[in-house]
Amino acid sequence: MRLEDAPPRRRITLTVDDREVTVAEGSTLLDALKQLAVDTPTLCWAENLTPVNVCRVCVVELEGARTLVPSCSRKAEAGMKIRTDSERVRTSRRTVLELLASTVDTSAAASLQAFSARYGADPQRYGAQGAPHGPRDAARPGHHAVTSGAEAEGVAQPVKVDNDLYVRDYAKCILCFKCVEACGTDAQATFAIAVAGRGFEARISTEFDVALPESACVYCGNCVGVCPTGALMFTQEHSLRAEGQWRPEAQHETDTVCPYCGVGCVLRLHVQDDTIVKVSSPVESTVTHGNLCVKGRFGFGHVVKLRRNKREAVG
Amino acid sequence: MDLRPLRDAPSPEERDAIDAALGAPAAPPTPLALGAAEALRPQLLSALHAAQSRVGWVSRGALGYIAERLHMPPAEAYGVASFYALFSLTPRAERVAHVCDDVACKARGADALAAALEAALGPAGESTQGIGWHRSPCLGLCDRAPGVLVQCAGATPLEAALGEARPDVVLEALRRREVPAEPPTVIHQPREGLRLLQRVGVADPTQLDAYRAHGGFLALRRALTLGPAAVVRELSDSKLAGRGGAAFPTARKWQAVAAQPARPHYVVCNADESEPGTFKDRVLLEDDPFAVIEAVAIAAFAVGAEEGIVYLRAEYPRAYTRLTEAIAQCEARGYLGDNVLGRGVRLRVRVARGAGAYICGEETALLNSLEGKRGEPRSKPPFPVEVGYLGKPTAMNNVETLVAVLEILREGGEAFARRGTPQSTGTKLFCLSGHIARPGVYEVPFGTKLSALVALAGGVTAGRRVGAVLLGGAAGVFIGPDELDLALSLEDARAAGATLGSGVVMVLDDTTPLLPYLRRMAAFFRDESCGQCVPCRVGTVRVEELLSRVARKKPLDSWAAETERLEALAQTMCDASICGLGQTATSALSSALARFEILPKDEPSP
C-alpha cells in the first residue's frame, strides 16, 4: 500500500508514569515509551521482526490488569495508565535477567549485561551454573532427571561448527525466537530452523538436528544479524574472539552498496586493522531492513584479497 | 519458500499409515495455490499419530513424508512433533506402558508400581524385546489409581487405559497386546438429584437410542425452536460460569462470538482435561458422549458456527472411540449434518486429539495445537472470541460447562439458577481422589461444605484423619484440616484465598508428608511448561531445584535467603508469565508454605 493510500489513523492518549502521550492507534506500548524516551530493556524485540513477547524484560504495569503486560506487543489503548519503574516491574525485570544469567553464557551478550547492571541482577542468585541433566538435543518432552539443586541447571553444550560461514553456540542462547523469525516469515522464508522440544529443553534446531549443510539453510546470515547474545556468530568474529583479537573499540564502520545485483542493498562494513571483519546492514535501510543475502553478507573475500595483492605488488 | 525435504524415505508401512490419515496423495503431485499449505497444517498431529501408532515412533522417513504431504518445512514439523510428550522421535519400544506417577496416583501406590515395572523391564524409557515403560503425568484415572495407559503399535494398534493397575496385569497386557476391559464407571452417591451425571452408569453410552430414551436431544430441539438469541438469553438467566477453572460467564462468551462479523465462527470443546487430579470430563466423555456432542451442536447453533471441534487429550482412548462412534450415529440419524432434524441447519462435530501436553488445556495453546502447531499460548488480547481457530471467532468451553447447557435448556435458565448459591449457580462436579474411602466423581450443588463432600465420598481412608486437601489441582491450593468448613462456591473459595479450579479435591491423610507431593508438582510444571517465556521456562526449574535443596536440607546459603528467593520467583512467575500455567505454577506451593511446616526451621551452622 502506498503511504498516501493508507487510511488515516486515530490518535489515542494514554498516561505513562503520570505523563500523557499521544500515539497513533495500533501503536504498541513500546512505541509510546520510545516517544517519551523511556529507556525500556528488550531482548526478543527487534524493529524488523514481529513481536513474540517471550523474554518478558520489557514488562510494564498496567493499571487494572492482574498481571504485568509486555510493552513490545501490547497495543496502546486510550486512557491506559502505565507504570514503567514500579517495584513490581523492577522485581520482574531483575528476576528475569537473573534467571537468564543463571542459565546461559552471557559473556557475549552486551545488552543483557547492561540491563543486569541497571536492575542490580545477581547472576549467582540461584547458585553456580551447572551442566544440563542430559544432551539437550536428545531431550524428551515431558521428562527430565531431577537434580540435587546444588547448582542451577544451565544449557552448556558444545559449539556447533558445521560450515565455514557461521557457528552456533547454543550455550549462549536465551531462546528469543529472533533467528527463527528471521529465517522464516519475517525475512528469509527459508524455514531451516524452528523451536524444538518443550519447556526448559526447548531449543533452536533443524529437523532432527541435522547439520546446516543438510538443512534448508541458504547462509543469508540474517539469523546471525538479529541474535542478541552472540549464540549465532560469523566464523570470522568467532575465531578472532577465540584468539583474543576481536576489538570492537578498534573497528570502524563504512556504509556502501552491495556490488552483486541490482537491488542496491546497503552494506555496513565493519573494519578492523584495515580488514573487513563483518558485514551487516542497517535496520533503518528501506532496502534491506537489516537483511542481506549470502553474497552481500559473506562475499567480501575478494576485497580483502585484492587489497593484499595490491599491497604485495607495491611492497 | 523452497522446501528441502529430508532424504530418508518412509517404510511402506509408515507411508500407508500416513496416507490412510491424510488421504491418498494426488498423482502426479500438483502445485499448491498460495496459502493452501496453511490449510493442510491442522492435519499434522493426526498424521504423526498415524505414523507412531503404526511403528511405535516417528522416524525421519515418516516425519519427512508427512512434511512433504503437508507442504511444510521439515524443521517446523520436527519442532511440532518434538513438543508433544506422546510422540517419540527416537526408536521406542513398540509396546509401552505409561505409568502415572502424579499426585493422585502417588497417594495410591504409583511408586511401587513403577518400581515393580523397573525390576521387570529395566529403567523407564528402555526397550526390552519391544516392551518398555515410561513415567507419565496425570492420566485422569485418579478414581482408579494407580493408572496406566497402554500403547501397542502395529497394523491394528492398541491404546487402552488400565485402572487399579497391578504390575502383573500391566506386564501381561503388554505381552499379550490385550488389556482387560475397564469396568463401567461407578457413581458412589445417591442417584436422586443427579443432573450432569444423570445418565452415567444408566444409559448405554454406545447407543443413540439409549441416549434418546433418557432425554437425549430434547435440548437441541428446544434450542432450534428458540433460535440462537434466545438460547444465549437462557444461558444468561442461568448465570452459568465456565467449569474449566476460570469461571468466565458462558453467556458473555457466546454472545461475543455470535456478534463478531468475521466468518466462519467455530466452537471448540476443551476436552484436554489434564489438571492433575481431574477426571470429571473423562467420565462425561466416556459415559455420556452423546450429551457432549449435543451440547457442542447447541453451542455451534447459538454462536452461528457450522463446525464444532472436540479437542480431546490423547490419553483418553476410550473417550475417543465413544465420541467418534457417537458422532457417526448422530450423522446417520440426522442429529448432525447438513439438515439437522430437518430444520435446515448445518452442524458438524469432529474430534481432534492432542498428543501429551498439559499446556494445551490453555485455550490459546489449544488453538495452536488444533492448527498443527506447537502448543504455545498466544498473547492475549486478542481473545479467542475475536481471533480464535484459524484466526476466526471461536467459542471455547469446557466439557462440563457444555453438558450443563443441556440442563439449562431443558429446565430453563431461571430454574437452573435456583440451584447452588446466588453467585455460583447450578451443580458442580468434583473429583475426589487420594486417601479417600470412595474416590470418584461427585455432583453437588455449589455451596456444599467441603466436609460434607468428603463425607459423601466415605471420608478419609479408614483410621486416618485429613492432613491436607489439594483443592483445584496442581494450579490450585493446599488447605489444612481446620478449613474443611469451606463452602464450595466460587465466591467462598475466592474469599478464602482458594480456588475450585477444575474441581479437584485430593485428600492426603495426616501421616503423609507434603514435600514429595510439592516436588512432584514442581517437576510437573517444569515438564509441562511450553518453554516460551523466561519466567516459566526457567522459573519452574529453579523452583524444583529449591525444593530439592529443601529435601536434602541443604540451602544455598540460608533458609531465610531461600524464602526470599522463592518469593521473588513466585511474584515474577505470577506477574510476568505469558499464560496461566506460569502464573499459577507456584500457587499450591505458596499455599502449602503458608499453612504447613515445609522449610526446615534450623539454619545451617555457618
GROMACS .gro file of N, CA and C in nm, chain B residues 462-579:
model
  354
  777ALA      N    1  -0.984  -4.546   5.607
  777ALA     CA    2  -1.014  -4.592   5.744
  777ALA      C    3  -0.900  -4.568   5.842
  778GLY      N    4  -0.934  -4.513   5.955
  778GLY     CA    5  -0.838  -4.499   6.063
  778GLY      C    6  -0.749  -4.376   6.054
  779ARG      N    7  -0.768  -4.297   5.951
  779ARG     CA    8  -0.681  -4.179   5.938
  779ARG      C    9  -0.763  -4.052   5.946
  780ARG      N   10  -0.693  -3.940   5.953
  780ARG     CA   11  -0.759  -3.811   5.954
  780ARG      C   12  -0.706  -3.728   5.838
  781VAL      N   13  -0.781  -3.623   5.804
  781VAL     CA   14  -0.736  -3.536   5.695
  781VAL      C   15  -0.609  -3.464   5.737
  782GLY      N   16  -0.506  -3.470   5.654
  782GLY     CA   17  -0.384  -3.395   5.678
  782GLY      C   18  -0.383  -3.267   5.597
  783ALA      N   19  -0.418  -3.281   5.470
  783ALA     CA   20  -0.423  -3.166   5.379
  783ALA      C   21  -0.516  -3.200   5.263
  784VAL      N   22  -0.573  -3.099   5.203
  784VAL     CA   23  -0.656  -3.120   5.084
  784VAL      C   24  -0.605  -3.029   4.974
  785LEU      N   25  -0.578  -3.089   4.859
  785LEU     CA   26  -0.541  -3.010   4.741
  785LEU      C   27  -0.670  -2.976   4.668
  786LEU      N   28  -0.697  -2.847   4.661
  786LEU     CA   29  -0.822  -2.800   4.603
  786LEU      C   30  -0.792  -2.735   4.469
  787GLY      N   31  -0.856  -2.780   4.363
  787GLY     CA   32  -0.843  -2.710   4.236
  787GLY      C   33  -0.731  -2.761   4.146
  788GLY      N   34  -0.653  -2.855   4.194
  788GLY     CA   35  -0.549  -2.912   4.108
  788GLY      C   36  -0.411  -2.858   4.139
  789ALA      N   37  -0.315  -2.895   4.054
  789ALA     CA   38  -0.177  -2.853   4.075
  789ALA      C   39  -0.166  -2.701   4.069
  790ALA      N   40  -0.258  -2.638   3.994
  790ALA     CA   41  -0.259  -2.492   3.986
  790ALA      C   42  -0.349  -2.434   4.095
  791GLY      N   43  -0.391  -2.519   4.190
  791GLY     CA   44  -0.481  -2.474   4.296
  791GLY      C   45  -0.408  -2.446   4.426
  792VAL      N   46  -0.472  -2.481   4.537
  792VAL     CA   47  -0.410  -2.453   4.668
  792VAL      C   48  -0.426  -2.574   4.760
  793PHE      N   49  -0.333  -2.585   4.854
  793PHE     CA   50  -0.348  -2.681   4.963
  793PHE      C   51  -0.418  -2.611   5.079
  794ILE      N   52  -0.514  -2.678   5.138
  794ILE     CA   53  -0.573  -2.622   5.259
  794ILE      C   54  -0.559  -2.724   5.372
  795GLY      N   55  -0.571  -2.677   5.494
  795GLY     CA   56  -0.546  -2.761   5.609
  795GLY      C   57  -0.672  -2.825   5.664
  796PRO      N   58  -0.659  -2.917   5.760
  796PRO     CA   59  -0.773  -2.988   5.816
  796PRO      C   60  -0.870  -2.897   5.890
  797ASP      N   61  -0.823  -2.778   5.929
  797ASP     CA   62  -0.911  -2.685   6.000
  797ASP      C   63  -0.995  -2.601   5.905
  798GLU      N   64  -0.982  -2.626   5.776
  798GLU     CA   65  -1.056  -2.541   5.680
  798GLU      C   66  -1.163  -2.619   5.603
  799LEU      N   67  -1.198  -2.737   5.655
  799LEU     CA   68  -1.294  -2.822   5.582
  799LEU      C   69  -1.435  -2.765   5.584
  800ASP      N   70  -1.452  -2.660   5.663
  800ASP     CA   71  -1.582  -2.596   5.672
  800ASP      C   72  -1.612  -2.510   5.549
  801LEU      N   73  -1.512  -2.498   5.462
  801LEU     CA   74  -1.526  -2.413   5.343
  801LEU      C   75  -1.647  -2.453   5.260
  802ALA      N   76  -1.726  -2.352   5.224
  802ALA     CA   77  -1.837  -2.378   5.132
  802ALA      C   78  -1.781  -2.376   4.990
  803LEU      N   79  -1.814  -2.478   4.911
  803LEU     CA   80  -1.757  -2.490   4.777
  803LEU      C   81  -1.836  -2.406   4.677
  804SER      N   82  -1.810  -2.278   4.678
  804SER     CA   83  -1.867  -2.191   4.576
  804SER      C   84  -1.754  -2.100   4.529
  805LEU      N   85  -1.773  -2.039   4.412
  805LEU     CA   86  -1.668  -1.955   4.356
  805LEU      C   87  -1.634  -1.842   4.452
  806GLU      N   88  -1.740  -1.780   4.510
  806GLU     CA   89  -1.716  -1.663   4.593
  806GLU      C   90  -1.653  -1.702   4.727
  807ASP      N   91  -1.698  -1.812   4.786
  807ASP     CA   92  -1.640  -1.853   4.915
  807ASP      C   93  -1.494  -1.894   4.897
  808ALA      N   94  -1.467  -1.965   4.787
  808ALA     CA   95  -1.328  -2.007   4.762
  808ALA      C   96  -1.240  -1.884   4.745
  809ARG      N   97  -1.289  -1.789   4.667
  809ARG     CA   98  -1.211  -1.668   4.643
  809ARG      C   99  -1.184  -1.596   4.775
  810ALA      N  100  -1.287  -1.585   4.859
  810ALA     CA  101  -1.271  -1.514   4.986
  810ALA      C  102  -1.169  -1.584   5.075
  811ALA      N  103  -1.160  -1.717   5.062
  811ALA     CA  104  -1.067  -1.792   5.145
  811ALA      C  105  -0.928  -1.800   5.081
  812GLY      N  106  -0.909  -1.731   4.971
  812GLY     CA  107  -0.779  -1.736   4.903
  812GLY      C  108  -0.756  -1.869   4.835
  813ALA      N  109  -0.864  -1.940   4.808
  813ALA     CA  110  -0.852  -2.071   4.743
  813ALA      C  111  -0.914  -2.064   4.604
  814THR      N  112  -0.924  -2.176   4.539
  814THR     CA  113  -0.990  -2.182   4.408
  814THR      C  114  -1.051  -2.320   4.393
  815LEU      N  115  -1.162  -2.328   4.321
  815LEU     CA  116  -1.219  -2.460   4.294
  815LEU      C  117  -1.154  -2.519   4.169
  816GLY      N  118  -1.092  -2.434   4.091
  816GLY     CA  119  -1.020  -2.479   3.971
  816GLY      C  120  -1.105  -2.572   3.888
  817SER      N  121  -1.052  -2.687   3.859
  817SER     CA  122  -1.123  -2.783   3.776
  817SER      C  123  -1.199  -2.884   3.861
  818GLY      N  124  -1.214  -2.856   3.991
  818GLY     CA  125  -1.295  -2.943   4.075
  818GLY      C  126  -1.215  -3.053   4.143
  819VAL      N  127  -1.087  -3.034   4.156
  819VAL     CA  128  -1.004  -3.136   4.222
  819VAL      C  129  -1.018  -3.125   4.373
  820VAL      N  130  -1.044  -3.238   4.436
  820VAL     CA  131  -1.039  -3.247   4.582
  820VAL      C  132  -0.954  -3.369   4.613
  821MET      N  133  -0.824  -3.346   4.628
  821MET     CA  134  -0.735  -3.458   4.656
  821MET      C  135  -0.698  -3.455   4.803
  822VAL      N  136  -0.733  -3.563   4.870
  822VAL     CA  137  -0.715  -3.567   5.015
  822VAL      C  138  -0.587  -3.643   5.049
  823LEU      N  139  -0.506  -3.584   5.136
  823LEU     CA  140  -0.391  -3.656   5.189
  823LEU      C  141  -0.412  -3.674   5.339
  824ASP      N  142  -0.383  -3.793   5.389
  824ASP     CA  143  -0.408  -3.816   5.531
  824ASP      C  144  -0.297  -3.755   5.617
  825ASP      N  145  -0.321  -3.759   5.749
  825ASP     CA  146  -0.231  -3.685   5.838
  825ASP      C  147  -0.097  -3.754   5.860
  826THR      N  148  -0.078  -3.872   5.801
  826THR     CA  149   0.053  -3.936   5.815
  826THR      C  150   0.142  -3.910   5.694
  827THR      N  151   0.088  -3.835   5.595
  827THR     CA  152   0.160  -3.818   5.468
  827THR      C  153   0.239  -3.688   5.465
  828PRO      N  154   0.370  -3.696   5.450
  828PRO     CA  155   0.447  -3.572   5.436
  828PRO      C  156   0.416  -3.504   5.303
  829LEU      N  157   0.410  -3.373   5.305
  829LEU     CA  158   0.366  -3.298   5.188
  829LEU      C  159   0.478  -3.276   5.085
  830LEU      N  160   0.601  -3.270   5.134
  830LEU     CA  161   0.712  -3.231   5.046
  830LEU      C  162   0.722  -3.316   4.917
  831PRO      N  163   0.711  -3.449   4.925
  831PRO     CA  164   0.720  -3.525   4.799
  831PRO      C  165   0.613  -3.485   4.698
  832TYR      N  166   0.497  -3.444   4.748
  832TYR     CA  167   0.389  -3.403   4.658
  832TYR      C  168   0.421  -3.267   4.596
  833LEU      N  169   0.477  -3.179   4.678
  833LEU     CA  170   0.515  -3.047   4.625
  833LEU      C  171   0.625  -3.062   4.521
  834ARG      N  172   0.715  -3.155   4.545
  834ARG     CA  173   0.824  -3.177   4.447
  834ARG      C  174   0.768  -3.237   4.318
  835ARG      N  175   0.672  -3.328   4.332
  835ARG     CA  176   0.612  -3.387   4.211
  835ARG      C  177   0.543  -3.279   4.130
  836MET      N  178   0.476  -3.188   4.200
  836MET     CA  179   0.406  -3.081   4.128
  836MET      C  180   0.505  -2.985   4.062
  837ALA      N  181   0.616  -2.958   4.130
  837ALA     CA  182   0.719  -2.871   4.071
  837ALA      C  183   0.777  -2.937   3.946
  838ALA      N  184   0.800  -3.068   3.955
  838ALA     CA  185   0.852  -3.142   3.838
  838ALA      C  186   0.749  -3.138   3.725
  839PHE      N  187   0.624  -3.149   3.762
  839PHE     CA  188   0.515  -3.145   3.663
  839PHE      C  189   0.517  -3.013   3.586
  840PHE      N  190   0.524  -2.902   3.659
  840PHE     CA  191   0.522  -2.773   3.590
  840PHE      C  192   0.647  -2.753   3.505
  841ARG      N  193   0.758  -2.803   3.553
  841ARG     CA  194   0.879  -2.792   3.473
  841ARG      C  195   0.862  -2.871   3.341
  842ASP      N  196   0.807  -2.990   3.353
  842ASP     CA  197   0.787  -3.073   3.234
  842ASP      C  198   0.686  -3.013   3.138
  843GLU      N  199   0.585  -2.950   3.195
  843GLU     CA  200   0.472  -2.908   3.111
  843GLU      C  201   0.479  -2.763   3.065
  844SER      N  202   0.576  -2.687   3.115
  844SER     CA  203   0.596  -2.551   3.065
  844SER      C  204   0.624  -2.560   2.915
  845CYS      N  205   0.564  -2.471   2.837
  845CYS     CA  206   0.587  -2.481   2.693
  845CYS      C  207   0.727  -2.433   2.657
  846GLY      N  208   0.786  -2.348   2.743
  846GLY     CA  209   0.922  -2.303   2.718
  846GLY      C  210   0.933  -2.169   2.648
  847GLN      N  211   0.819  -2.107   2.621
  847GLN     CA  212   0.822  -1.980   2.550
  847GLN      C  213   0.882  -1.869   2.635
  848CYS      N  214   0.822  -1.841   2.750
  848CYS     CA  215   0.864  -1.722   2.824
  848CYS      C  216   0.960  -1.760   2.937
  849VAL      N  217   1.051  -1.667   2.965
  849VAL     CA  218   1.158  -1.693   3.061
  849VAL      C  219   1.108  -1.721   3.203
  850PRO      N  220   1.013  -1.643   3.256
  850PRO     CA  221   0.974  -1.666   3.396
  850PRO      C  222   0.929  -1.809   3.420
  851CYS      N  223   0.854  -1.866   3.326
  851CYS     CA  224   0.802  -2.001   3.343
  851CYS      C  225   0.906  -2.105   3.304
  852ARG      N  226   0.972  -2.084   3.190
  852ARG     CA  227   1.066  -2.185   3.141
  852ARG      C  228   1.180  -2.208   3.240
  853VAL      N  229   1.237  -2.100   3.293
  853VAL     CA  230   1.348  -2.115   3.386
  853VAL      C  231   1.297  -2.117   3.530
  854GLY      N  232   1.195  -2.036   3.557
  854GLY     CA  233   1.142  -2.030   3.694
  854GLY      C  234   1.099  -2.165   3.747
  855THR      N  235   1.031  -2.245   3.664
  855THR     CA  236   0.985  -2.377   3.711
  855THR      C  237   1.104  -2.466   3.745
  856VAL      N  238   1.216  -2.449   3.673
  856VAL     CA  239   1.336  -2.528   3.703
  856VAL      C  240   1.394  -2.486   3.837
  857ARG      N  241   1.403  -2.354   3.857
  857ARG     CA  242   1.463  -2.303   3.981
  857ARG      C  243   1.377  -2.339   4.104
  858VAL      N  244   1.245  -2.341   4.087
  858VAL     CA  245   1.158  -2.381   4.198
  858VAL      C  246   1.183  -2.527   4.233
  859GLU      N  247   1.194  -2.610   4.130
  859GLU     CA  248   1.216  -2.753   4.158
  859GLU      C  249   1.351  -2.772   4.227
  860GLU      N  250   1.453  -2.700   4.180
  860GLU     CA  251   1.585  -2.711   4.243
  860GLU      C  252   1.580  -2.669   4.389
  861LEU      N  253   1.504  -2.563   4.414
  861LEU     CA  254   1.494  -2.515   4.551
  861LEU      C  255   1.430  -2.623   4.640
  862LEU      N  256   1.327  -2.690   4.588
  862LEU     CA  257   1.263  -2.795   4.668
  862LEU      C  258   1.356  -2.916   4.686
  863SER      N  259   1.443  -2.939   4.588
  863SER     CA  260   1.542  -3.046   4.605
  863SER      C  261   1.633  -3.012   4.722
  864ARG      N  262   1.669  -2.884   4.734
  864ARG     CA  263   1.754  -2.843   4.845
  864ARG      C  264   1.681  -2.858   4.978
  865VAL      N  265   1.549  -2.827   4.976
  865VAL     CA  266   1.471  -2.845   5.099
  865VAL      C  267   1.472  -2.992   5.139
  866ALA      N  268   1.456  -3.080   5.040
  866ALA     CA  269   1.453  -3.224   5.070
  866ALA      C  270   1.588  -3.270   5.125
  867ARG      N  271   1.697  -3.211   5.073
  867ARG     CA  272   1.829  -3.250   5.122
  867ARG      C  273   1.871  -3.171   5.245
  868LYS      N  274   1.783  -3.078   5.285
  868LYS     CA  275   1.813  -2.990   5.399
  868LYS      C  276   1.945  -2.915   5.379
  869LYS      N  277   1.972  -2.875   5.255
  869LYS     CA  278   2.097  -2.802   5.226
  869LYS      C  279   2.065  -2.675   5.146
  870PRO      N  280   2.041  -2.566   5.215
  870PRO     CA  281   2.014  -2.441   5.142
  870PRO      C  282   2.140  -2.391   5.073
  871LEU      N  283   2.121  -2.309   4.969
  871LEU     CA  284   2.237  -2.248   4.903
  871LEU      C  285   2.315  -2.165   5.004
  872ASP      N  286   2.239  -2.092   5.086
  872ASP     CA  287   2.300  -2.006   5.186
  872ASP      C  288   2.226  -2.023   5.319
  873SER      N  289   2.108  -1.964   5.328
  873SER     CA  290   2.027  -1.981   5.449
  873SER      C  291   1.882  -1.999   5.407
  874TRP      N  292   1.800  -2.051   5.500
  874TRP     CA  293   1.658  -2.069   5.466
  874TRP      C  294   1.588  -1.935   5.451
  875ALA      N  295   1.639  -1.836   5.523
  875ALA     CA  296   1.580  -1.702   5.507
  875ALA      C  297   1.602  -1.652   5.364
  876ALA      N  298   1.723  -1.673   5.311
  876ALA     CA  299   1.752  -1.630   5.175
  876ALA      C  300   1.675  -1.715   5.074
  877GLU      N  301   1.659  -1.843   5.104
  877GLU     CA  302   1.582  -1.930   5.013
  877GLU      C  303   1.436  -1.884   5.008
  878THR      N  304   1.385  -1.841   5.123
  878THR     CA  305   1.247  -1.793   5.126
  878THR      C  306   1.232  -1.669   5.039
  879GLU      N  307   1.328  -1.577   5.051
  879GLU     CA  308   1.324  -1.456   4.968
  879GLU      C  309   1.333  -1.491   4.819
  880ARG      N  310   1.419  -1.587   4.789
  880ARG     CA  311   1.439  -1.630   4.651
  880ARG      C  312   1.306  -1.684   4.595
  881LEU      N  313   1.242  -1.765   4.676
  881LEU     CA  314   1.117  -1.825   4.632
  881LEU      C  315   1.010  -1.718   4.613
  882GLU      N  316   1.009  -1.619   4.703
  882GLU     CA  317   0.909  -1.513   4.689
  882GLU      C  318   0.930  -1.433   4.561
  883ALA      N  319   1.056  -1.403   4.529
  883ALA     CA  320   1.084  -1.329   4.406
  883ALA      C  321   1.044  -1.412   4.284
  884LEU      N  322   1.073  -1.542   4.289
  884LEU     CA  323   1.035  -1.631   4.179
  884LEU      C  324   0.885  -1.635   4.162
  885ALA      N  325   0.815  -1.655   4.276
  885ALA     CA  326   0.669  -1.668   4.270
  885ALA      C  327   0.608  -1.539   4.216
  886GLN      N  328   0.656  -1.426   4.266
  886GLN     CA  329   0.599  -1.299   4.221
  886GLN      C  330   0.624  -1.278   4.071
  887THR      N  331   0.744  -1.307   4.027
  887THR     CA  332   0.776  -1.285   3.886
  887THR      C  333   0.699  -1.382   3.796
  888MET      N  334   0.689  -1.507   3.840
  888MET     CA  335   0.615  -1.603   3.758
  888MET      C  336   0.468  -1.564   3.748
  889CYS      N  337   0.411  -1.518   3.861
  889CYS     CA  338   0.270  -1.474   3.861
  889CYS      C  339   0.252  -1.351   3.772
  890ASP      N  340   0.349  -1.260   3.779
  890ASP     CA  341   0.333  -1.129   3.717
  890ASP      C  342   0.373  -1.126   3.571
  891ALA      N  343   0.475  -1.202   3.536
  891ALA     CA  344   0.536  -1.180   3.405
  891ALA      C  345   0.525  -1.299   3.309
  892SER      N  346   0.465  -1.412   3.353
  892SER     CA  347   0.448  -1.524   3.261
  892SER      C  348   0.340  -1.492   3.159
  893ILE      N  349   0.349  -1.554   3.043
  893ILE     CA  350   0.251  -1.526   2.938
  893ILE      C  351   0.113  -1.580   2.975
  894CYS      N  352   0.109  -1.701   3.030
  894CYS     CA  353  -0.022  -1.764   3.047
  894CYS      C  354  -0.043  -1.815   3.188
   0.00000   0.00000   0.00000
